[in-house]
PDB file of C-alpha atoms in Angstrom:
ATOM      1  CA  UNK A  13       0.158   0.028  -0.021  1.00 45.00           C
ATOM      2  CA  UNK A  14       1.362   3.431  -0.995  1.00 66.00           C
ATOM      3  CA  UNK A  15       1.733   5.940   1.575  1.00 77.00           C
ATOM      4  CA  UNK A  16       0.168   9.548   1.382  1.00 82.00           C
ATOM      5  CA  UNK A  17       2.181  12.102   3.150  1.00 89.00           C
ATOM      6  CA  UNK A  18       0.806  15.582   3.340  1.00 91.00           C
ATOM      7  CA  UNK A  19       1.900  18.829   4.984  1.00 93.00           C
ATOM      8  CA  UNK A  20       0.171  22.052   5.577  1.00 91.00           C
ATOM      9  CA  UNK A  21       2.251  25.209   5.329  1.00 84.00           C
ATOM     10  CA  UNK A  22       1.328  28.388   7.197  1.00 79.00           C
ATOM     11  CA  UNK A  23       0.670  31.838   5.988  1.00 82.00           C
ATOM     12  CA  UNK A  24       3.575  34.457   6.465  1.00 83.00           C
ATOM     13  CA  UNK A  25       2.499  38.004   6.536  1.00 81.00           C
ATOM     14  CA  UNK A  26       5.913  39.190   5.852  1.00 84.00           C
ATOM     15  CA  UNK A  27       6.244  37.566   2.634  1.00 82.00           C
ATOM     16  CA  UNK A  28       6.846  39.695  -0.494  1.00 87.00           C
ATOM     17  CA  UNK A  29       3.725  41.005  -2.209  1.00 83.00           C
ATOM     18  CA  UNK A  30       2.391  38.406  -4.646  1.00 78.00           C
ATOM     19  CA  UNK A  31       4.454  35.369  -3.120  1.00 79.00           C
ATOM     20  CA  UNK A  32       2.111  32.936  -1.718  1.00 76.00           C
ATOM     21  CA  UNK A  33       3.766  30.943   1.268  1.00 82.00           C
ATOM     22  CA  UNK A  34       0.906  28.658   2.399  1.00 88.00           C
ATOM     23  CA  UNK A  35      -0.473  25.727   0.855  1.00 90.00           C
ATOM     24  CA  UNK A  36      -0.901  22.058   1.002  1.00 92.00           C
ATOM     25  CA  UNK A  37       1.943  19.782  -0.262  1.00 91.00           C
ATOM     26  CA  UNK A  38       2.210  15.951  -0.830  1.00 90.00           C
ATOM     27  CA  UNK A  39       5.490  14.180  -0.689  1.00 91.00           C
ATOM     28  CA  UNK A  40       6.220  12.474  -4.014  1.00 87.00           C
ATOM     29  CA  UNK A  41       7.156   8.899  -3.392  1.00 86.00           C
ATOM     30  CA  UNK A  42       9.007   8.993  -7.092  1.00 87.00           C
ATOM     31  CA  UNK A  43      11.135  12.108  -6.544  1.00 90.00           C
ATOM     32  CA  UNK A  44      10.962  12.982  -2.804  1.00 90.00           C
ATOM     33  CA  UNK A  45      10.072  16.640  -3.816  1.00 92.00           C
ATOM     34  CA  UNK A  46       6.872  18.151  -2.033  1.00 90.00           C
ATOM     35  CA  UNK A  47       4.279  18.887  -4.841  1.00 88.00           C
ATOM     36  CA  UNK A  48       1.533  21.430  -4.333  1.00 87.00           C
ATOM     37  CA  UNK A  49      -1.919  20.019  -3.908  1.00 86.00           C
ATOM     38  CA  UNK A  50      -4.582  22.220  -5.019  1.00 82.00           C
ATOM     39  CA  UNK A  51      -7.507  20.529  -6.885  1.00 87.00           C
ATOM     40  CA  UNK A  52     -10.877  21.245  -5.135  1.00 88.00           C
ATOM     41  CA  UNK A  53      -9.317  23.238  -2.335  1.00 90.00           C
ATOM     42  CA  UNK A  54      -9.854  26.944  -1.665  1.00 87.00           C
ATOM     43  CA  UNK A  55      -7.686  29.543  -3.624  1.00 85.00           C
ATOM     44  CA  UNK A  56      -4.530  30.309  -1.660  1.00 86.00           C
ATOM     45  CA  UNK A  57      -5.411  27.432   0.726  1.00 90.00           C
ATOM     46  CA  UNK A  58      -4.401  27.738   4.429  1.00 90.00           C
ATOM     47  CA  UNK A  59      -4.378  24.281   6.081  1.00 93.00           C
ATOM     48  CA  UNK A  60      -4.278  24.330   9.856  1.00 91.00           C
ATOM     49  CA  UNK A  61      -5.353  20.909  10.528  1.00 92.00           C
ATOM     50  CA  UNK A  62      -5.074  17.451   8.967  1.00 94.00           C
ATOM     51  CA  UNK A  63      -6.455  14.140   9.908  1.00 95.00           C
ATOM     52  CA  UNK A  64      -7.066  10.594   8.710  1.00 93.00           C
ATOM     53  CA  UNK A  65      -9.882   8.027   8.943  1.00 94.00           C
ATOM     54  CA  UNK A  66      -8.749   4.834   7.213  1.00 90.00           C
ATOM     55  CA  UNK A  67      -7.716   6.122   3.499  1.00 89.00           C
ATOM     56  CA  UNK A  68      -9.975   9.293   3.841  1.00 94.00           C
ATOM     57  CA  UNK A  69      -8.059  12.638   4.570  1.00 94.00           C
ATOM     58  CA  UNK A  70      -9.584  15.592   6.091  1.00 96.00           C
ATOM     59  CA  UNK A  71      -8.047  19.262   5.951  1.00 95.00           C
ATOM     60  CA  UNK A  72      -9.149  22.179   7.904  1.00 95.00           C
ATOM     61  CA  UNK A  73      -9.003  25.248   5.840  1.00 93.00           C
ATOM     62  CA  UNK A  74      -9.739  28.937   6.036  1.00 91.00           C
ATOM     63  CA  UNK A  75     -13.288  28.478   4.776  1.00 92.00           C
ATOM     64  CA  UNK A  76     -14.061  25.137   6.135  1.00 94.00           C
ATOM     65  CA  UNK A  77     -13.168  21.425   6.312  1.00 96.00           C
ATOM     66  CA  UNK A  78     -12.305  19.487   3.081  1.00 95.00           C
ATOM     67  CA  UNK A  79     -12.318  15.745   2.562  1.00 95.00           C
ATOM     68  CA  UNK A  80     -10.475  13.524   0.078  1.00 94.00           C
ATOM     69  CA  UNK A  81     -10.982  10.005  -0.697  1.00 93.00           C
ATOM     70  CA  UNK A  82      -8.302   9.644  -3.498  1.00 89.00           C
ATOM     71  CA  UNK A  83      -5.009  10.172  -1.295  1.00 86.00           C
ATOM     72  CA  UNK A  84      -5.366  14.012  -1.699  1.00 88.00           C
ATOM     73  CA  UNK A  85      -5.694  14.233  -5.603  1.00 87.00           C
ATOM     74  CA  UNK A  86      -8.983  15.849  -5.263  1.00 91.00           C
ATOM     75  CA  UNK A  87     -11.019  17.545  -2.511  1.00 93.00           C
ATOM     76  CA  UNK A  88     -14.609  18.379  -1.603  1.00 94.00           C
ATOM     77  CA  UNK A  89     -15.328  21.198   0.582  1.00 93.00           C
ATOM     78  CA  UNK A  90     -17.831  20.443   3.419  1.00 93.00           C
ATOM     79  CA  UNK A  91     -19.937  23.445   4.380  1.00 91.00           C
ATOM     80  CA  UNK A  92     -20.344  24.605   7.899  1.00 94.00           C
ATOM     81  CA  UNK A  93     -23.435  26.165   8.944  1.00 92.00           C
ATOM     82  CA  UNK A  94     -22.329  28.690  11.545  1.00 87.00           C
ATOM     83  CA  UNK A  95     -20.689  32.057  11.123  1.00 91.00           C
ATOM     84  CA  UNK A  96     -17.201  30.820  11.875  1.00 93.00           C
ATOM     85  CA  UNK A  97     -15.541  28.915   9.000  1.00 92.00           C
ATOM     86  CA  UNK A  98     -11.786  29.134   9.813  1.00 93.00           C
ATOM     87  CA  UNK A  99     -10.848  25.572  10.980  1.00 95.00           C
ATOM     88  CA  UNK A 100      -8.108  25.139  13.310  1.00 95.00           C
ATOM     89  CA  UNK A 101      -8.526  21.707  14.248  1.00 96.00           C
ATOM     90  CA  UNK A 102     -10.234  18.523  12.952  1.00 97.00           C
ATOM     91  CA  UNK A 103     -10.970  15.026  14.557  1.00 97.00           C
ATOM     92  CA  UNK A 104     -12.651  11.913  13.164  1.00 97.00           C
ATOM     93  CA  UNK A 105     -14.127   9.668  15.771  1.00 96.00           C
ATOM     94  CA  UNK A 106     -15.555   6.107  14.909  1.00 94.00           C
ATOM     95  CA  UNK A 107     -16.872   5.383  11.641  1.00 93.00           C
ATOM     96  CA  UNK A 108     -18.508   8.531  10.603  1.00 95.00           C
ATOM     97  CA  UNK A 109     -18.488  11.074  13.233  1.00 97.00           C
ATOM     98  CA  UNK A 110     -16.449  14.189  12.702  1.00 97.00           C
ATOM     99  CA  UNK A 111     -15.670  17.154  14.915  1.00 98.00           C
ATOM    100  CA  UNK A 112     -13.862  20.480  13.583  1.00 97.00           C
ATOM    101  CA  UNK A 113     -12.827  23.437  15.889  1.00 97.00           C
ATOM    102  CA  UNK A 114     -13.015  26.859  14.546  1.00 96.00           C
ATOM    103  CA  UNK A 115     -12.653  30.430  16.027  1.00 93.00           C
ATOM    104  CA  UNK A 116     -14.083  31.565  19.082  1.00 90.00           C
ATOM    105  CA  UNK A 117     -15.236  28.652  21.122  1.00 92.00           C
ATOM    106  CA  UNK A 118     -16.959  27.118  18.047  1.00 95.00           C
ATOM    107  CA  UNK A 119     -16.955  23.371  17.448  1.00 97.00           C
ATOM    108  CA  UNK A 120     -18.965  21.724  15.084  1.00 98.00           C
ATOM    109  CA  UNK A 121     -19.932  17.994  14.835  1.00 98.00           C
ATOM    110  CA  UNK A 122     -21.093  15.773  11.950  1.00 97.00           C
ATOM    111  CA  UNK A 123     -22.448  12.196  12.388  1.00 97.00           C
ATOM    112  CA  UNK A 124     -22.421  11.508   8.470  1.00 96.00           C
ATOM    113  CA  UNK A 125     -18.687  12.053   7.719  1.00 95.00           C
ATOM    114  CA  UNK A 126     -19.248  15.773   7.092  1.00 94.00           C
ATOM    115  CA  UNK A 127     -22.365  15.889   4.853  1.00 94.00           C
ATOM    116  CA  UNK A 128     -24.128  17.812   7.397  1.00 95.00           C
ATOM    117  CA  UNK A 129     -22.945  19.724  10.554  1.00 97.00           C
ATOM    118  CA  UNK A 130     -24.472  21.252  13.627  1.00 96.00           C
ATOM    119  CA  UNK A 131     -22.786  23.863  15.883  1.00 97.00           C
ATOM    120  CA  UNK A 132     -22.357  22.699  19.401  1.00 96.00           C
ATOM    121  CA  UNK A 133     -23.010  24.953  22.363  1.00 93.00           C
ATOM    122  CA  UNK A 134     -19.607  25.498  23.913  1.00 93.00           C
ATOM    123  CA  UNK A 135     -19.596  28.249  26.492  1.00 90.00           C
ATOM    124  CA  UNK A 136     -16.520  30.512  27.084  1.00 89.00           C
ATOM    125  CA  UNK A 137     -14.686  29.130  29.967  1.00 87.00           C
ATOM    126  CA  UNK A 138     -14.144  31.256  33.042  1.00 83.00           C
ATOM    127  CA  UNK A 139     -10.544  31.623  32.726  1.00 83.00           C
ATOM    128  CA  UNK A 140     -10.434  32.584  28.912  1.00 85.00           C
ATOM    129  CA  UNK A 141      -8.013  35.228  28.212  1.00 85.00           C
ATOM    130  CA  UNK A 142      -8.911  38.163  25.878  1.00 87.00           C
ATOM    131  CA  UNK A 143      -6.069  38.783  23.429  1.00 83.00           C
ATOM    132  CA  UNK A 144      -5.541  41.049  20.419  1.00 82.00           C
ATOM    133  CA  UNK A 145      -6.434  37.966  18.376  1.00 85.00           C
ATOM    134  CA  UNK A 146      -9.430  35.563  18.398  1.00 87.00           C
ATOM    135  CA  UNK A 147      -9.735  32.799  20.629  1.00 90.00           C
ATOM    136  CA  UNK A 148      -9.517  29.495  18.600  1.00 93.00           C
ATOM    137  CA  UNK A 149     -10.152  25.730  19.158  1.00 96.00           C
ATOM    138  CA  UNK A 150      -6.530  24.873  18.253  1.00 95.00           C
ATOM    139  CA  UNK A 151      -6.694  20.999  19.354  1.00 96.00           C
ATOM    140  CA  UNK A 152      -9.208  18.348  19.732  1.00 97.00           C
ATOM    141  CA  UNK A 153      -8.656  15.155  21.393  1.00 97.00           C
ATOM    142  CA  UNK A 154     -11.077  12.101  22.613  1.00 97.00           C
ATOM    143  CA  UNK A 155     -10.571   9.171  24.884  1.00 97.00           C
ATOM    144  CA  UNK A 156      -9.810   6.119  22.580  1.00 94.00           C
ATOM    145  CA  UNK A 157     -11.752   3.834  25.057  1.00 95.00           C
ATOM    146  CA  UNK A 158     -14.782   6.254  25.166  1.00 96.00           C
ATOM    147  CA  UNK A 159     -15.503   8.499  21.983  1.00 95.00           C
ATOM    148  CA  UNK A 160     -18.061  10.506  23.807  1.00 97.00           C
ATOM    149  CA  UNK A 161     -15.288  11.801  26.233  1.00 97.00           C
ATOM    150  CA  UNK A 162     -14.045  15.044  24.205  1.00 97.00           C
ATOM    151  CA  UNK A 163     -11.288  17.675  25.074  1.00 97.00           C
ATOM    152  CA  UNK A 164     -10.659  21.008  23.336  1.00 96.00           C
ATOM    153  CA  UNK A 165      -7.701  22.918  23.793  1.00 94.00           C
ATOM    154  CA  UNK A 166      -8.326  26.644  23.424  1.00 93.00           C
ATOM    155  CA  UNK A 167      -5.706  29.305  22.520  1.00 91.00           C
ATOM    156  CA  UNK A 168      -5.189  31.403  25.646  1.00 87.00           C
ATOM    157  CA  UNK A 169      -8.262  29.747  26.983  1.00 89.00           C
ATOM    158  CA  UNK A 170      -7.347  26.514  28.659  1.00 89.00           C
ATOM    159  CA  UNK A 171      -9.105  23.269  28.271  1.00 93.00           C
ATOM    160  CA  UNK A 172     -12.858  22.406  28.075  1.00 95.00           C
ATOM    161  CA  UNK A 173     -14.237  18.878  28.119  1.00 96.00           C
ATOM    162  CA  UNK A 174     -17.473  16.876  27.191  1.00 97.00           C
ATOM    163  CA  UNK A 175     -18.546  13.497  28.489  1.00 98.00           C
ATOM    164  CA  UNK A 176     -21.533  13.181  26.292  1.00 97.00           C
ATOM    165  CA  UNK A 177     -20.353  13.559  22.690  1.00 97.00           C
ATOM    166  CA  UNK A 178     -20.287  17.545  22.781  1.00 97.00           C
ATOM    167  CA  UNK A 179     -23.851  18.015  24.001  1.00 97.00           C
ATOM    168  CA  UNK A 180     -22.644  19.642  27.139  1.00 97.00           C
ATOM    169  CA  UNK A 181     -19.307  20.977  28.187  1.00 96.00           C
ATOM    170  CA  UNK A 182     -17.361  21.954  31.435  1.00 94.00           C
ATOM    171  CA  UNK A 183     -14.247  24.116  31.939  1.00 94.00           C
ATOM    172  CA  UNK A 184     -11.378  21.929  33.328  1.00 91.00           C
ATOM    173  CA  UNK A 185      -8.646  24.732  33.571  1.00 90.00           C
ATOM    174  CA  UNK A 186      -8.977  25.791  37.049  1.00 89.00           C
ATOM    175  CA  UNK A 187      -5.748  24.094  38.320  1.00 90.00           C
ATOM    176  CA  UNK A 188      -3.884  25.492  35.399  1.00 87.00           C
ATOM    177  CA  UNK A 189      -4.699  28.844  36.589  1.00 84.00           C
ATOM    178  CA  UNK A 190      -3.776  27.919  40.051  1.00 87.00           C
ATOM    179  CA  UNK A 191      -0.392  26.813  38.651  1.00 83.00           C
ATOM    180  CA  UNK A 192       0.113  30.129  37.125  1.00 84.00           C
ATOM    181  CA  UNK A 193       0.550  31.760  40.560  1.00 86.00           C
ATOM    182  CA  UNK A 194       3.756  30.119  40.956  1.00 91.00           C
ATOM    183  CA  UNK A 195       6.662  32.606  39.876  1.00 91.00           C
ATOM    184  CA  UNK A 196       8.344  30.338  37.153  1.00 93.00           C
ATOM    185  CA  UNK A 197       4.827  29.851  35.542  1.00 87.00           C
ATOM    186  CA  UNK A 198       3.673  33.403  35.413  1.00 89.00           C
ATOM    187  CA  UNK A 199       3.368  34.810  31.871  1.00 87.00           C
ATOM    188  CA  UNK A 200       1.825  38.042  30.910  1.00 86.00           C
ATOM    189  CA  UNK A 201       2.656  39.344  27.275  1.00 86.00           C
ATOM    190  CA  UNK A 202      -0.504  40.437  25.507  1.00 83.00           C
ATOM    191  CA  UNK A 203      -3.075  40.696  28.570  1.00 82.00           C
ATOM    192  CA  UNK A 204      -3.666  41.718  31.961  1.00 80.00           C
ATOM    193  CA  UNK A 205      -3.302  38.255  33.709  1.00 82.00           C
ATOM    194  CA  UNK A 206      -0.518  36.088  34.823  1.00 84.00           C
ATOM    195  CA  UNK A 207      -2.236  32.945  33.750  1.00 81.00           C
ATOM    196  CA  UNK A 208      -1.884  33.678  29.983  1.00 82.00           C
ATOM    197  CA  UNK A 209       0.846  31.143  29.349  1.00 86.00           C
ATOM    198  CA  UNK A 210      -0.619  28.362  31.389  1.00 84.00           C
ATOM    199  CA  UNK A 211      -3.971  28.717  29.473  1.00 83.00           C
ATOM    200  CA  UNK A 212      -2.314  28.920  25.951  1.00 87.00           C
ATOM    201  CA  UNK A 213      -3.159  25.295  24.939  1.00 87.00           C
ATOM    202  CA  UNK A 214      -1.283  24.233  21.733  1.00 88.00           C
ATOM    203  CA  UNK A 215      -1.004  20.555  22.108  1.00 91.00           C
ATOM    204  CA  UNK A 216      -3.492  17.952  23.648  1.00 93.00           C
ATOM    205  CA  UNK A 217      -3.796  14.222  23.534  1.00 94.00           C
ATOM    206  CA  UNK A 218      -5.598  11.565  25.373  1.00 94.00           C
TER     207      UNK A 218
END
């Protein structure tokens, strides 16, 4: 079986005018070169999240999630129902359930592999820090032994979790805030709280 290796490159706002830095690239097994993948993806695509379910690939882009069933050769955009479309994280669960995390605390759920979606009610946690950029759901993870136990890492917002497949959510960041009272864990760069660094979740795994 031939492997598909994809990487999403980020946008650089310091690039010369007219030079695209972002995109999605596939590692060619023949030449070892990274080849741009564009068919069916948004123009000037920005891919912030990639996920796999079997041979199906999911990419989170600036206008929603995209799905490929042919190793990344072609893509179909899956339309989200809410106002927030910039996808930062994407997580398949089981045979057909899919979650995507967007800006704010927006998390969408699909139970038919992305054909239809609904926006989950995820309240802003008590410790969420207001920065000069939007809050974002940057990581999603679930318990492999219990697919209904889901965790979401928020950019400068700590971690929220659900025990019922996203129907209800609770904040589980209280002790992160407590830890930020220790001198070596204090961080205040763009806000008015020393908890900023401890709540800046960028990696999450169960």
